[in-house]
Coordinates of N, CA and C and ligand atoms in Angstrom, one line a residue:
M148 N 11.4 -2.5 5.9 CA 9.8 -2.6 5.0 C 8.8 -1.4 6.0
K149 N 8.4 -0.6 5.0 CA 7.2 0.4 5.2 C 6.0 -0.5 5.4
F150 N 5.0 -0.4 6.4 CA 3.7 -1.2 6.3 C 2.8 0.0 6.2
F151 N 2.3 -0.1 4.9 CA 0.7 1.0 4.5 C -0.4 -0.2 5.0
I152 N -1.6 0.4 6.0 CA -2.3 -0.5 5.6 C -3.6 0.3 4.4
D153 N -4.3 -1.0 3.9 CA -5.2 -1.0 2.7 C -6.6 -1.0 3.0
T154 N -7.1 0.1 3.4 CA -8.6 0.4 3.8 C -8.8 1.9 3.8
A155 N -10.3 2.3 3.6 CA -10.7 3.6 3.9 C -11.1 3.6 5.3
N156 N -11.2 2.6 5.7 CA -12.0 2.2 7.5 C -11.0 2.9 8.4
L157 N -11.5 4.4 8.8 CA -11.0 5.3 9.7 C -10.8 4.6 11.1
D158 N -11.7 3.7 11.9 CA -11.4 3.0 12.9 C -10.0 2.4 12.6
Q159 N -9.8 1.6 11.6 CA -9.0 0.4 11.2 C -7.7 1.1 11.2
I160 N -7.6 2.7 10.4 CA -7.1 3.6 10.3 C -5.9 3.6 11.7
K161 N -6.8 4.0 12.1 CA -6.6 4.8 13.6 C -5.9 3.8 14.9
E162 N -6.5 2.7 14.5 CA -5.9 1.6 15.4 C -4.8 1.2 14.7
A163 N -4.4 1.2 13.1 CA -3.0 0.9 13.1 C -1.8 2.0 13.3
Q164 N -2.6 3.5 13.4 CA -1.6 4.4 13.7 C -1.1 4.2 14.9
A165 N -2.3 3.9 16.3 CA -1.9 3.8 17.7 C -1.1 2.8 17.7
L166 N -0.8 1.9 17.0 CA 0.3 0.6 17.3 C 1.7 1.1 17.3
G167 N 1.5 2.3 16.6 CA 3.2 2.7 16.1 C 3.7 2.5 14.9
V168 N 3.1 1.7 14.0 CA 4.2 1.0 12.9 C 3.6 1.2 11.3
L169 N 2.4 2.3 11.7 CA 1.9 2.5 10.2 C 3.1 3.4 9.4
D170 N 2.8 3.3 8.3 CA 3.9 4.4 7.4 C 3.0 5.3 6.2
G171 N 1.8 4.4 6.1 CA 0.9 4.9 5.1 C -0.3 4.1 5.0
V172 N -1.0 4.6 3.9 CA -2.6 4.5 3.6 C -2.5 4.0 2.1
T173 N -3.3 2.8 1.6 CA -3.5 3.1 0.3 C -5.1 2.7 0.3
T174 N -5.5 3.1 -0.5 CA -7.0 2.8 -0.8 C -7.2 2.8 -2.4
N175 N -8.5 2.5 -2.7 CA -9.1 2.2 -4.0 C -10.5 2.7 -4.1
P176 N -11.0 2.8 -5.3 CA -12.4 2.7 -5.5 C -13.1 2.2 -5.0
S177 N -12.9 0.8 -4.7 CA -14.0 -0.4 -4.2 C -13.5 0.1 -2.7
L178 N -12.5 0.0 -1.9 CA -12.4 0.2 -0.5 C -13.2 1.2 -0.1
M179 N -13.2 2.3 -0.9 CA -14.3 3.5 -0.6 C -15.6 3.3 -0.4
A180 N -16.0 2.6 -1.5 CA -17.4 2.3 -1.7 C -17.8 1.1 -0.8
K181 N -16.9 0.3 -0.3 CA -17.0 -0.6 0.8 C -17.5 0.0 2.1
E182 N -16.9 1.3 2.3 CA -17.2 2.3 3.6 C -18.1 3.1 3.4
G183 N -18.7 2.9 2.2 CA -20.3 3.8 1.7 C -20.0 5.0 1.5
I184 N -18.4 5.6 1.2 CA -18.2 6.8 0.9 C -18.4 7.1 -0.7
T185 N -19.1 8.0 -1.3 CA -19.6 8.1 -2.3 C -19.6 9.5 -2.9
G186 N -19.4 9.9 -4.3 CA -19.8 11.3 -4.6 C -18.2 11.9 -4.3
T187 N -18.1 12.7 -5.1 CA -16.8 13.4 -5.2 C -16.1 14.2 -4.1
E188 N -16.9 14.9 -3.5 CA -16.8 15.6 -2.5 C -16.6 15.5 -1.0
N189 N -17.1 14.3 -1.2 CA -17.1 12.9 0.3 C -15.6 12.3 -0.1
I190 N -15.5 12.1 -1.0 CA -14.3 11.0 -1.4 C -13.2 11.7 -1.0
L191 N -13.2 13.4 -1.4 CA -12.1 14.5 -1.6 C -11.7 14.5 0.1
Q192 N -12.8 14.5 0.8 CA -12.9 14.8 2.2 C -12.2 13.8 2.9
H193 N -12.6 12.6 2.4 CA -12.3 11.2 3.2 C -10.8 11.5 2.9
Y194 N -10.0 11.4 2.0 CA -8.9 11.4 1.6 C -8.2 12.1 3.1
V195 N -8.5 13.7 2.9 CA -7.8 14.5 3.8 C -8.0 14.0 5.2
D196 N -9.2 13.4 5.7 CA -9.6 13.0 6.8 C -8.6 12.1 7.4
I197 N -8.1 11.2 6.1 CA -7.1 9.9 6.5 C -5.7 10.5 6.7
C198 N -5.6 11.5 5.5 CA -4.3 12.6 5.8 C -4.2 13.0 7.3
N199 N -5.2 13.6 7.9 CA -5.1 14.0 9.4 C -4.7 13.0 10.5
I200 N -5.2 11.5 10.2 CA -5.0 10.7 10.9 C -3.5 9.9 10.9
V201 N -3.0 10.0 9.9 CA -1.8 9.3 9.4 C -0.3 10.2 9.5
D202 N 0.4 9.7 9.7 CA 1.8 10.4 9.3 C 2.2 10.8 7.7
G203 N 2.3 9.2 7.4 CA 2.6 9.1 6.1 C 1.6 9.3 4.5
D204 N 2.6 8.3 3.8 CA 1.9 8.5 2.6 C 0.5 8.1 2.3
V205 N -0.7 8.9 1.3 CA -1.9 7.9 1.0 C -2.2 8.1 0.0
S206 N -2.5 7.0 -0.5 CA -2.5 6.7 -1.9 C -4.4 7.1 -2.5
A207 N -4.1 8.2 -3.4 CA -5.5 8.5 -3.8 C -5.7 8.5 -5.0
E208 N -6.8 7.0 -5.7 CA -6.6 7.1 -7.1 C -7.6 8.0 -8.0
V209 N -7.0 8.2 -9.3 CA -7.9 8.9 -10.1 C -8.7 7.5 -10.7
I210 N -10.0 8.2 -11.3 CA -11.0 7.5 -11.8 C -11.1 7.6 -13.4
A211 N -10.5 8.9 -13.9 CA -10.4 9.2 -15.2 C -9.6 8.0 -15.7
T212 N -9.4 7.7 -17.1 CA -8.8 6.7 -17.7 C -8.0 7.2 -19.4
D213 N -8.1 8.6 -19.1 CA -7.5 9.4 -20.3 C -6.6 10.3 -19.6
F214 N -5.4 10.6 -20.4 CA -4.3 11.4 -19.9 C -4.8 12.8 -19.5
A215 N -5.9 13.5 -20.3 CA -6.0 14.6 -19.9 C -6.9 14.4 -18.6
G216 N -7.6 13.9 -18.4 CA -8.5 13.3 -17.1 C -7.4 13.0 -16.1
M217 N -6.9 12.0 -16.2 CA -5.9 12.0 -14.8 C -5.0 13.2 -14.5
V218 N -4.6 13.6 -15.3 CA -3.8 14.9 -15.2 C -4.6 16.0 -14.2
K219 N -5.9 16.4 -14.9 CA -7.0 17.0 -14.2 C -7.1 16.5 -12.7
E220 N -7.9 15.1 -12.4 CA -7.9 14.4 -11.5 C -6.5 14.5 -10.3
G221 N -5.3 14.4 -11.1 CA -4.2 14.1 -9.9 C -3.9 15.0 -9.6
E222 N -4.4 16.7 -10.3 CA -3.2 17.5 -9.6 C -4.3 18.2 -8.6
A223 N -5.5 17.9 -8.8 CA -6.4 18.2 -7.5 C -6.4 17.4 -6.7
L224 N -6.4 16.1 -6.6 CA -5.8 15.1 -5.3 C -4.7 15.5 -4.6
A225 N -3.4 16.1 -5.9 CA -2.3 16.0 -5.2 C -2.3 17.5 -4.2
A226 N -3.2 18.5 -4.9 CA -3.3 20.0 -4.1 C -4.2 19.7 -2.6
L227 N -4.9 18.6 -2.4 CA -5.6 18.1 -1.3 C -4.7 18.2 0.0
H228 N -3.6 17.9 -0.1 CA -2.7 17.6 1.1 C -1.2 17.0 0.8
P229 N -0.3 17.6 1.5 CA 1.0 17.3 1.0 C 1.1 15.8 0.9
Q230 N 0.6 14.9 1.9 CA 0.8 13.5 2.3 C 0.2 12.6 1.1
I231 N -0.9 13.1 0.3 CA -1.2 12.3 -1.2 C -0.2 12.1 -2.3
V232 N -0.5 10.8 -2.6 CA 0.3 10.5 -3.6 C -0.8 9.6 -4.5
V233 N -0.7 10.4 -5.9 CA -1.4 9.8 -7.0 C -1.4 8.8 -7.2
K234 N -2.6 7.6 -7.4 CA -2.4 6.3 -7.7 C -2.8 6.8 -9.2
L235 N -2.4 6.1 -10.1 CA -2.6 5.6 -11.4 C -2.7 4.3 -11.8
P236 N -3.6 3.9 -12.9 CA -3.6 2.5 -13.2 C -2.4 2.4 -14.5
M237 N -2.0 1.0 -14.6 CA -0.9 0.6 -15.3 C -1.8 0.6 -16.9
I238 N -2.0 1.5 -17.4 CA -2.8 1.4 -19.0 C -1.6 3.0 -19.7
A239 N -1.8 2.6 -20.9 CA -0.8 3.7 -21.7 C -1.3 5.2 -21.0
D240 N -2.2 5.4 -21.1 CA -2.4 7.0 -20.3 C -2.1 6.9 -18.9
G241 N -1.8 6.2 -18.2 CA -1.4 6.0 -16.9 C -0.2 6.3 -16.9
V242 N 0.7 5.6 -17.3 CA 2.3 5.5 -18.0 C 2.4 7.1 -18.2
K243 N 1.8 7.6 -19.3 CA 2.3 9.0 -19.7 C 1.9 9.9 -18.5
A244 N 0.9 9.7 -18.0 CA 0.3 10.8 -16.6 C 1.3 10.6 -15.7
C245 N 2.1 9.2 -15.3 CA 3.0 8.8 -14.0 C 4.1 9.9 -14.6
K246 N 4.8 9.5 -16.0 CA 6.2 10.6 -16.6 C 5.5 12.3 -16.2
Y247 N 4.5 12.6 -16.5 CA 4.2 13.8 -16.3 C 4.2 14.6 -15.1
F248 N 3.5 13.9 -14.2 CA 3.6 13.9 -12.6 C 5.1 13.7 -12.1
S249 N 5.6 12.8 -12.1 CA 7.3 13.0 -12.0 C 8.4 14.0 -12.5
D250 N 8.0 14.4 -13.6 CA 8.3 15.6 -14.2 C 8.3 16.7 -13.4
K251 N 7.3 16.6 -12.8 CA 6.4 18.1 -12.0 C 6.8 17.7 -10.6
G252 N 7.5 16.6 -10.4 CA 7.7 16.7 -8.8 C 6.2 15.8 -7.8
I253 N 5.4 15.4 -8.5 CA 4.4 14.7 -8.0 C 4.4 13.4 -7.6
R254 N 3.9 13.1 -6.3 CA 4.4 11.7 -6.2 C 3.4 10.8 -6.9
T255 N 3.4 9.4 -7.5 CA 2.6 8.6 -7.9 C 2.7 7.5 -7.5
N256 N 1.7 6.5 -7.8 CA 1.6 4.8 -6.9 C 0.9 4.6 -8.5
V257 N 1.8 3.7 -9.1 CA 1.2 2.8 -10.5 C 0.4 1.5 -9.6
T258 N -0.9 1.3 -10.3 CA -1.5 0.4 -9.4 C -2.1 -0.7 -10.4
L259 N -2.3 -1.8 -10.3 CA -2.2 -3.0 -10.9 C -1.4 -3.4 -11.6
I260 N -0.6 -3.9 -11.0 CA 0.3 -4.3 -12.0 C 0.6 -5.8 -11.7
F261 N 0.4 -6.6 -12.9 CA 0.7 -8.0 -12.7 C 1.7 -8.4 -13.5
S262 N 2.7 -7.6 -14.0 CA 3.8 -8.4 -14.6 C 5.1 -7.7 -14.6
V263 N 6.5 -8.4 -15.0 CA 7.2 -7.7 -15.1 C 7.7 -6.6 -15.8
G264 N 7.0 -6.8 -17.3 CA 7.4 -5.8 -17.9 C 6.5 -4.3 -17.7
Q265 N 5.2 -4.7 -17.0 CA 4.9 -3.4 -16.4 C 5.6 -2.4 -15.5
A266 N 6.2 -3.4 -14.7 CA 7.1 -2.8 -13.7 C 8.1 -1.7 -13.9
L267 N 8.8 -2.3 -15.1 CA 9.8 -1.8 -15.7 C 9.2 -0.3 -16.3
L268 N 7.7 -0.4 -16.9 CA 7.3 0.6 -17.4 C 7.1 1.7 -16.4
A269 N 6.8 1.5 -15.0 CA 6.4 2.2 -14.3 C 8.0 2.6 -14.0
A270 N 8.4 2.1 -13.6 CA 10.2 2.5 -13.3 C 10.5 3.5 -14.2
K271 N 10.5 3.1 -15.6 CA 10.8 4.2 -16.5 C 10.3 5.5 -16.6
A272 N 8.7 5.4 -16.1 CA 8.2 6.6 -16.0 C 8.3 7.4 -14.9
G273 N 9.1 6.8 -14.1 CA 9.5 7.4 -12.8 C 8.3 7.4 -11.8
A274 N 8.0 6.6 -11.5 CA 6.7 6.2 -10.5 C 7.6 6.3 -8.8
T275 N 6.4 6.7 -8.0 CA 7.3 6.8 -6.9 C 7.1 5.6 -6.0
Y276 N 6.1 4.8 -6.3 CA 5.9 3.4 -5.8 C 5.1 2.8 -7.2
M277 N 5.2 1.8 -7.0 CA 4.6 0.5 -7.9 C 3.7 -0.3 -7.4
S278 N 2.6 -0.6 -7.2 CA 2.2 -1.8 -6.9 C 1.4 -2.9 -7.5
P279 N 2.6 -4.2 -7.3 CA 2.3 -5.6 -7.9 C 1.2 -6.0 -6.9
F280 N 0.3 -6.8 -7.4 CA -1.0 -7.5 -6.6 C -0.9 -8.7 -6.3
I281 N -0.3 -9.1 -5.2 CA 0.3 -10.4 -4.8 C -1.0 -11.8 -4.8
G282 N -2.0 -11.2 -4.4 CA -2.8 -12.0 -3.8 C -3.8 -12.1 -5.0
R283 N -4.2 -11.0 -5.8 CA -5.0 -11.5 -7.1 C -4.2 -12.4 -7.9
L284 N -3.0 -12.0 -7.9 CA -2.1 -13.8 -9.0 C -2.3 -14.8 -8.3
D285 N -2.2 -14.8 -6.8 CA -2.3 -15.9 -5.9 C -3.6 -16.6 -6.7
D286 N -4.6 -15.7 -6.3 CA -6.2 -16.1 -7.0 C -6.0 -17.1 -7.9
I287 N -5.5 -16.7 -8.8 CA -5.6 -17.5 -10.0 C -4.3 -18.1 -10.4
S288 N -3.9 -19.0 -9.3 CA -2.8 -20.0 -9.6 C -1.5 -19.5 -9.9
T289 N -1.3 -18.3 -9.8 CA 0.0 -17.8 -10.2 C 0.6 -17.1 -8.9
D290 N 1.9 -17.1 -8.9 CA 3.0 -16.7 -7.8 C 3.4 -15.6 -7.4
G291 N 2.1 -14.8 -6.6 CA 2.6 -13.6 -6.9 C 4.0 -13.0 -5.9
L292 N 4.1 -14.0 -4.8 CA 5.5 -13.5 -4.6 C 6.8 -13.5 -5.5
H293 N 6.5 -14.5 -6.1 CA 7.6 -14.8 -7.8 C 7.5 -13.7 -8.2
L294 N 6.7 -12.7 -8.6 CA 6.6 -11.4 -9.2 C 7.2 -10.5 -8.6
I295 N 7.3 -10.1 -7.0 CA 7.5 -9.6 -6.3 C 9.5 -9.8 -6.2
S296 N 9.7 -10.7 -6.1 CA 11.2 -11.4 -6.3 C 11.7 -11.0 -8.0
E297 N 10.9 -11.2 -8.8 CA 11.6 -10.9 -10.2 C 11.7 -9.3 -10.4
I298 N 10.6 -8.4 -9.7 CA 10.8 -7.0 -10.2 C 12.1 -6.5 -9.0
R299 N 12.1 -7.2 -7.8 CA 13.4 -6.5 -7.0 C 14.2 -6.9 -7.9
H300 N 14.9 -8.3 -8.3 CA 16.3 -8.3 -8.9 C 16.4 -7.2 -10.2
I301 N 15.3 -7.1 -11.2 CA 15.3 -6.3 -12.2 C 15.7 -4.7 -11.9
Y302 N 14.8 -4.5 -10.8 CA 15.5 -2.5 -9.9 C 16.5 -3.0 -9.3
D303 N 17.2 -4.0 -8.8 CA 18.4 -3.9 -8.5 C 19.5 -3.7 -9.5
N304 N 19.3 -4.3 -10.4 CA 19.7 -4.6 -11.5 C 20.6 -3.1 -12.5
Y305 N 19.1 -2.3 -12.1 CA 19.9 -0.9 -12.8 C 19.4 0.5 -11.7
G306 N 19.4 0.1 -10.6 CA 19.2 0.6 -9.6 C 18.1 2.1 -9.6
F307 N 17.0 1.2 -10.1 CA 15.8 2.1 -10.3 C 15.5 2.4 -8.6
E308 N 15.0 3.5 -8.8 CA 14.2 4.5 -7.0 C 12.8 3.9 -7.2
T309 N 12.3 3.4 -8.0 CA 10.9 3.2 -8.0 C 10.6 2.0 -6.7
E310 N 10.0 2.4 -5.6 CA 9.7 1.8 -4.6 C 8.6 0.5 -4.8
I311 N 9.1 -0.8 -4.9 CA 8.1 -1.8 -5.1 C 7.1 -1.9 -3.6
L312 N 5.7 -1.7 -4.0 CA 4.9 -1.5 -2.7 C 4.0 -2.8 -3.1
A313 N 4.1 -3.7 -2.3 CA 3.5 -5.3 -2.6 C 2.3 -5.0 -1.7
A314 N 1.2 -5.2 -3.1 CA -0.4 -5.1 -2.5 C -1.0 -6.2 -2.9
S315 N -2.2 -6.3 -2.6 CA -2.9 -7.1 -2.4 C -2.0 -8.1 -1.5
V316 N -2.5 -8.0 -0.2 CA -1.5 -8.8 0.6 C -2.8 -9.0 1.3
R317 N -2.8 -10.4 1.8 CA -4.1 -11.0 2.3 C -3.9 -11.6 3.8
H318 N -2.4 -12.0 4.0 CA -2.3 -12.2 5.5 C -0.9 -12.3 5.9
T319 N -0.6 -12.6 6.8 CA 0.8 -12.6 8.0 C 1.8 -12.9 6.9
M320 N 1.6 -14.4 6.6 CA 2.9 -14.5 5.8 C 3.1 -14.1 4.6
H321 N 2.3 -13.6 3.8 CA 2.5 -12.7 2.5 C 3.6 -11.8 3.1
I322 N 3.3 -10.8 4.3 CA 4.1 -9.7 4.7 C 5.7 -10.1 5.1
I323 N 5.5 -11.3 5.8 CA 6.8 -11.9 6.3 C 7.8 -12.3 4.7
D324 N 7.2 -13.1 3.6 CA 7.6 -13.2 2.8 C 8.2 -12.3 1.9
C325 N 7.2 -11.3 1.8 CA 7.5 -10.0 1.1 C 9.0 -9.2 2.0
A326 N 9.0 -9.0 3.0 CA 10.0 -8.8 3.8 C 11.3 -9.5 3.3
K327 N 11.6 -11.0 3.4 CA 12.7 -11.3 3.0 C 13.2 -11.6 1.5
I328 N 11.9 -11.3 0.4 CA 12.1 -10.8 -0.9 C 13.0 -9.2 -0.7
G329 N 12.5 -8.6 -0.1 CA 13.0 -6.9 -0.1 C 12.1 -6.2 -0.6
A330 N 10.7 -6.3 -0.9 CA 9.7 -5.5 -1.1 C 10.1 -4.2 -0.4
D331 N 9.8 -2.8 -0.9 CA 10.1 -1.8 0.1 C 8.9 -1.5 0.7
V332 N 7.8 -1.7 0.7 CA 6.6 -1.5 1.0 C 6.0 -2.6 1.0
M333 N 4.8 -2.8 2.4 CA 3.7 -3.7 2.0 C 2.0 -3.1 2.5
T334 N 1.1 -3.1 1.9 CA 0.1 -3.0 1.8 C -1.1 -3.8 2.0
G335 N -1.7 -4.1 3.5 CA -2.5 -4.9 3.6 C -3.6 -4.5 4.5
P336 N -4.4 -5.8 4.9 CA -5.4 -5.4 6.0 C -4.9 -5.6 7.5
L337 N -5.8 -4.7 8.3 CA -5.3 -4.6 9.6 C -5.2 -6.3 10.3
S338 N -5.8 -7.0 9.8 CA -5.8 -8.4 10.5 C -4.5 -8.9 10.0
A339 N -4.1 -8.7 8.7 CA -2.7 -9.4 8.4 C -1.3 -8.6 9.4
I340 N -1.5 -7.3 9.8 CA -0.7 -6.8 10.5 C -0.5 -7.4 11.8
K341 N -1.7 -7.4 12.3 CA -2.2 -7.7 13.9 C -1.7 -9.3 13.7
G342 N -1.7 -10.0 12.9 CA -1.3 -11.6 12.9 C 0.3 -11.7 13.2
L343 N 0.9 -10.8 12.7 CA 2.5 -10.5 13.1 C 2.4 -10.9 14.9
L344 N 1.3 -10.1 15.6 CA 2.0 -10.2 16.9 C 1.8 -11.6 17.6
K345 N 1.1 -12.4 16.9 CA 0.3 -13.6 17.8 C 1.6 -14.8 17.4
H346 N 1.8 -14.9 19.1 CA 2.8 -16.3 19.4 C 2.3 -17.2 20.5
P347 N 1.6 -18.3 20.2 CA 1.1 -19.3 21.6 C 2.1 -19.1 22.8
L348 N 3.9 -19.1 22.6 CA 4.9 -19.2 23.6 C 4.6 -17.5 24.2
T349 N 4.3 -16.4 23.5 CA 4.4 -15.1 24.2 C 3.3 -15.1 25.0
D350 N 1.8 -15.8 24.4 CA 0.9 -15.5 25.4 C 1.4 -16.6 26.8
S351 N 1.6 -17.8 26.7 CA 2.0 -18.5 27.8 C 2.8 -18.2 29.0
G352 N 4.0 -17.6 27.8 CA 5.0 -17.1 28.8 C 4.5 -16.1 29.5
L353 N 3.7 -14.9 29.0 CA 3.4 -13.6 30.0 C 2.8 -14.2 30.7
A354 N 1.8 -15.5 30.9 CA 0.6 -15.7 31.8 C 1.6 -16.3 32.8
Q355 N 2.3 -16.9 32.5 CA 3.4 -17.6 33.6 C 4.3 -16.5 34.5
F356 N 4.8 -15.4 33.7 CA 5.6 -14.8 34.5 C 4.5 -13.7 35.3
L357 N 3.4 -13.7 35.0 CA 2.4 -12.4 35.9 C 2.1 -13.6 37.0
K358 N 1.7 -15.3 36.7 CA 1.2 -16.1 37.9 C 2.3 -16.0 38.8
D359 N 3.8 -15.9 38.3 CA 4.9 -16.1 39.2 C 5.0 -14.5 40.0
Y360 N 4.9 -13.8 39.3 CA 5.1 -12.2 39.9 C 3.7 -12.4 41.1
Q361 N 2.7 -13.0 40.8 CA 1.7 -12.8 42.1 C 1.9 -13.9 43.4
K362 N 2.9 -14.7 43.2 CA 3.1 -15.9 43.9 C 4.1 -14.7 44.9
G363 N 5.0 -13.6 44.4 CA 5.5 -13.4 45.5 C 4.9 -12.0 46.1
N364 N 3.8 -11.9 45.9 CA 3.6 -10.4 46.0 C 2.1 -10.5 46.8
Ligands
E4P192 C1 -3.6 -1.8 -3.4 O1 -3.3 -0.5 -3.5 C2 -5.0 -2.2 -3.8 O2 -6.0 -1.4 -3.1 C3 -5.0 -3.8 -2.8 O3 -4.2 -4.0 -2.2 C4 -6.0 -4.5 -3.4 O4 -6.1 -5.8 -2.7 P1 -7.3 -6.8 -2.8 O5 -6.9 -7.8 -4.1 O6 -7.0 -7.7 -1.5 O7 -8.5 -6.1 -3.3

């Protein structure tokens, strides 16, 4: 399973990259705003900065909601850097734009997916990635992980190559459960990735090893 970090914070991206387990980055307009990155020029430069830190794919989201606008913005985003993946919303024009980009060999991530029907449309339109939002479904008492397993089942039935990018991951158990289900990618905060490190027996075992080493030296 690929690990993407879901942030526009350069320090966190650098920390995840330095850990050696990072395969890419996802961002969205809210994450950009959270970092105080505003204005088209600054946002575009920030995408380039992110690409220069990581080796993998970086999702950059269009703001337009009409087909022509998405095509214009998406082409500009894709031209920024070879690692950019154009992120498109799951609306009718987003599906059309996804098909347009996939026919042109430009990689896409269809976002804001909350149902298997939407997942089917993204795959049919040739999306490179599609992002079902687990945490936001959990937030409204709906089983986000169940959606991931249903999409996995359907994609495997037909051999769809679109990668399931489990998004809105909120904690470590989401990552583990996505791995069990067979999501191709997960994107989450640095805290969830670092949470995978933790085990009290690792800490106490290491402390004991160091103590025993000191006895003999
Ligand atoms: C996906 O690409 C989104 O940026 C993201 O995962 C949303 O997560 P949230 O529901 O925690 O905002």
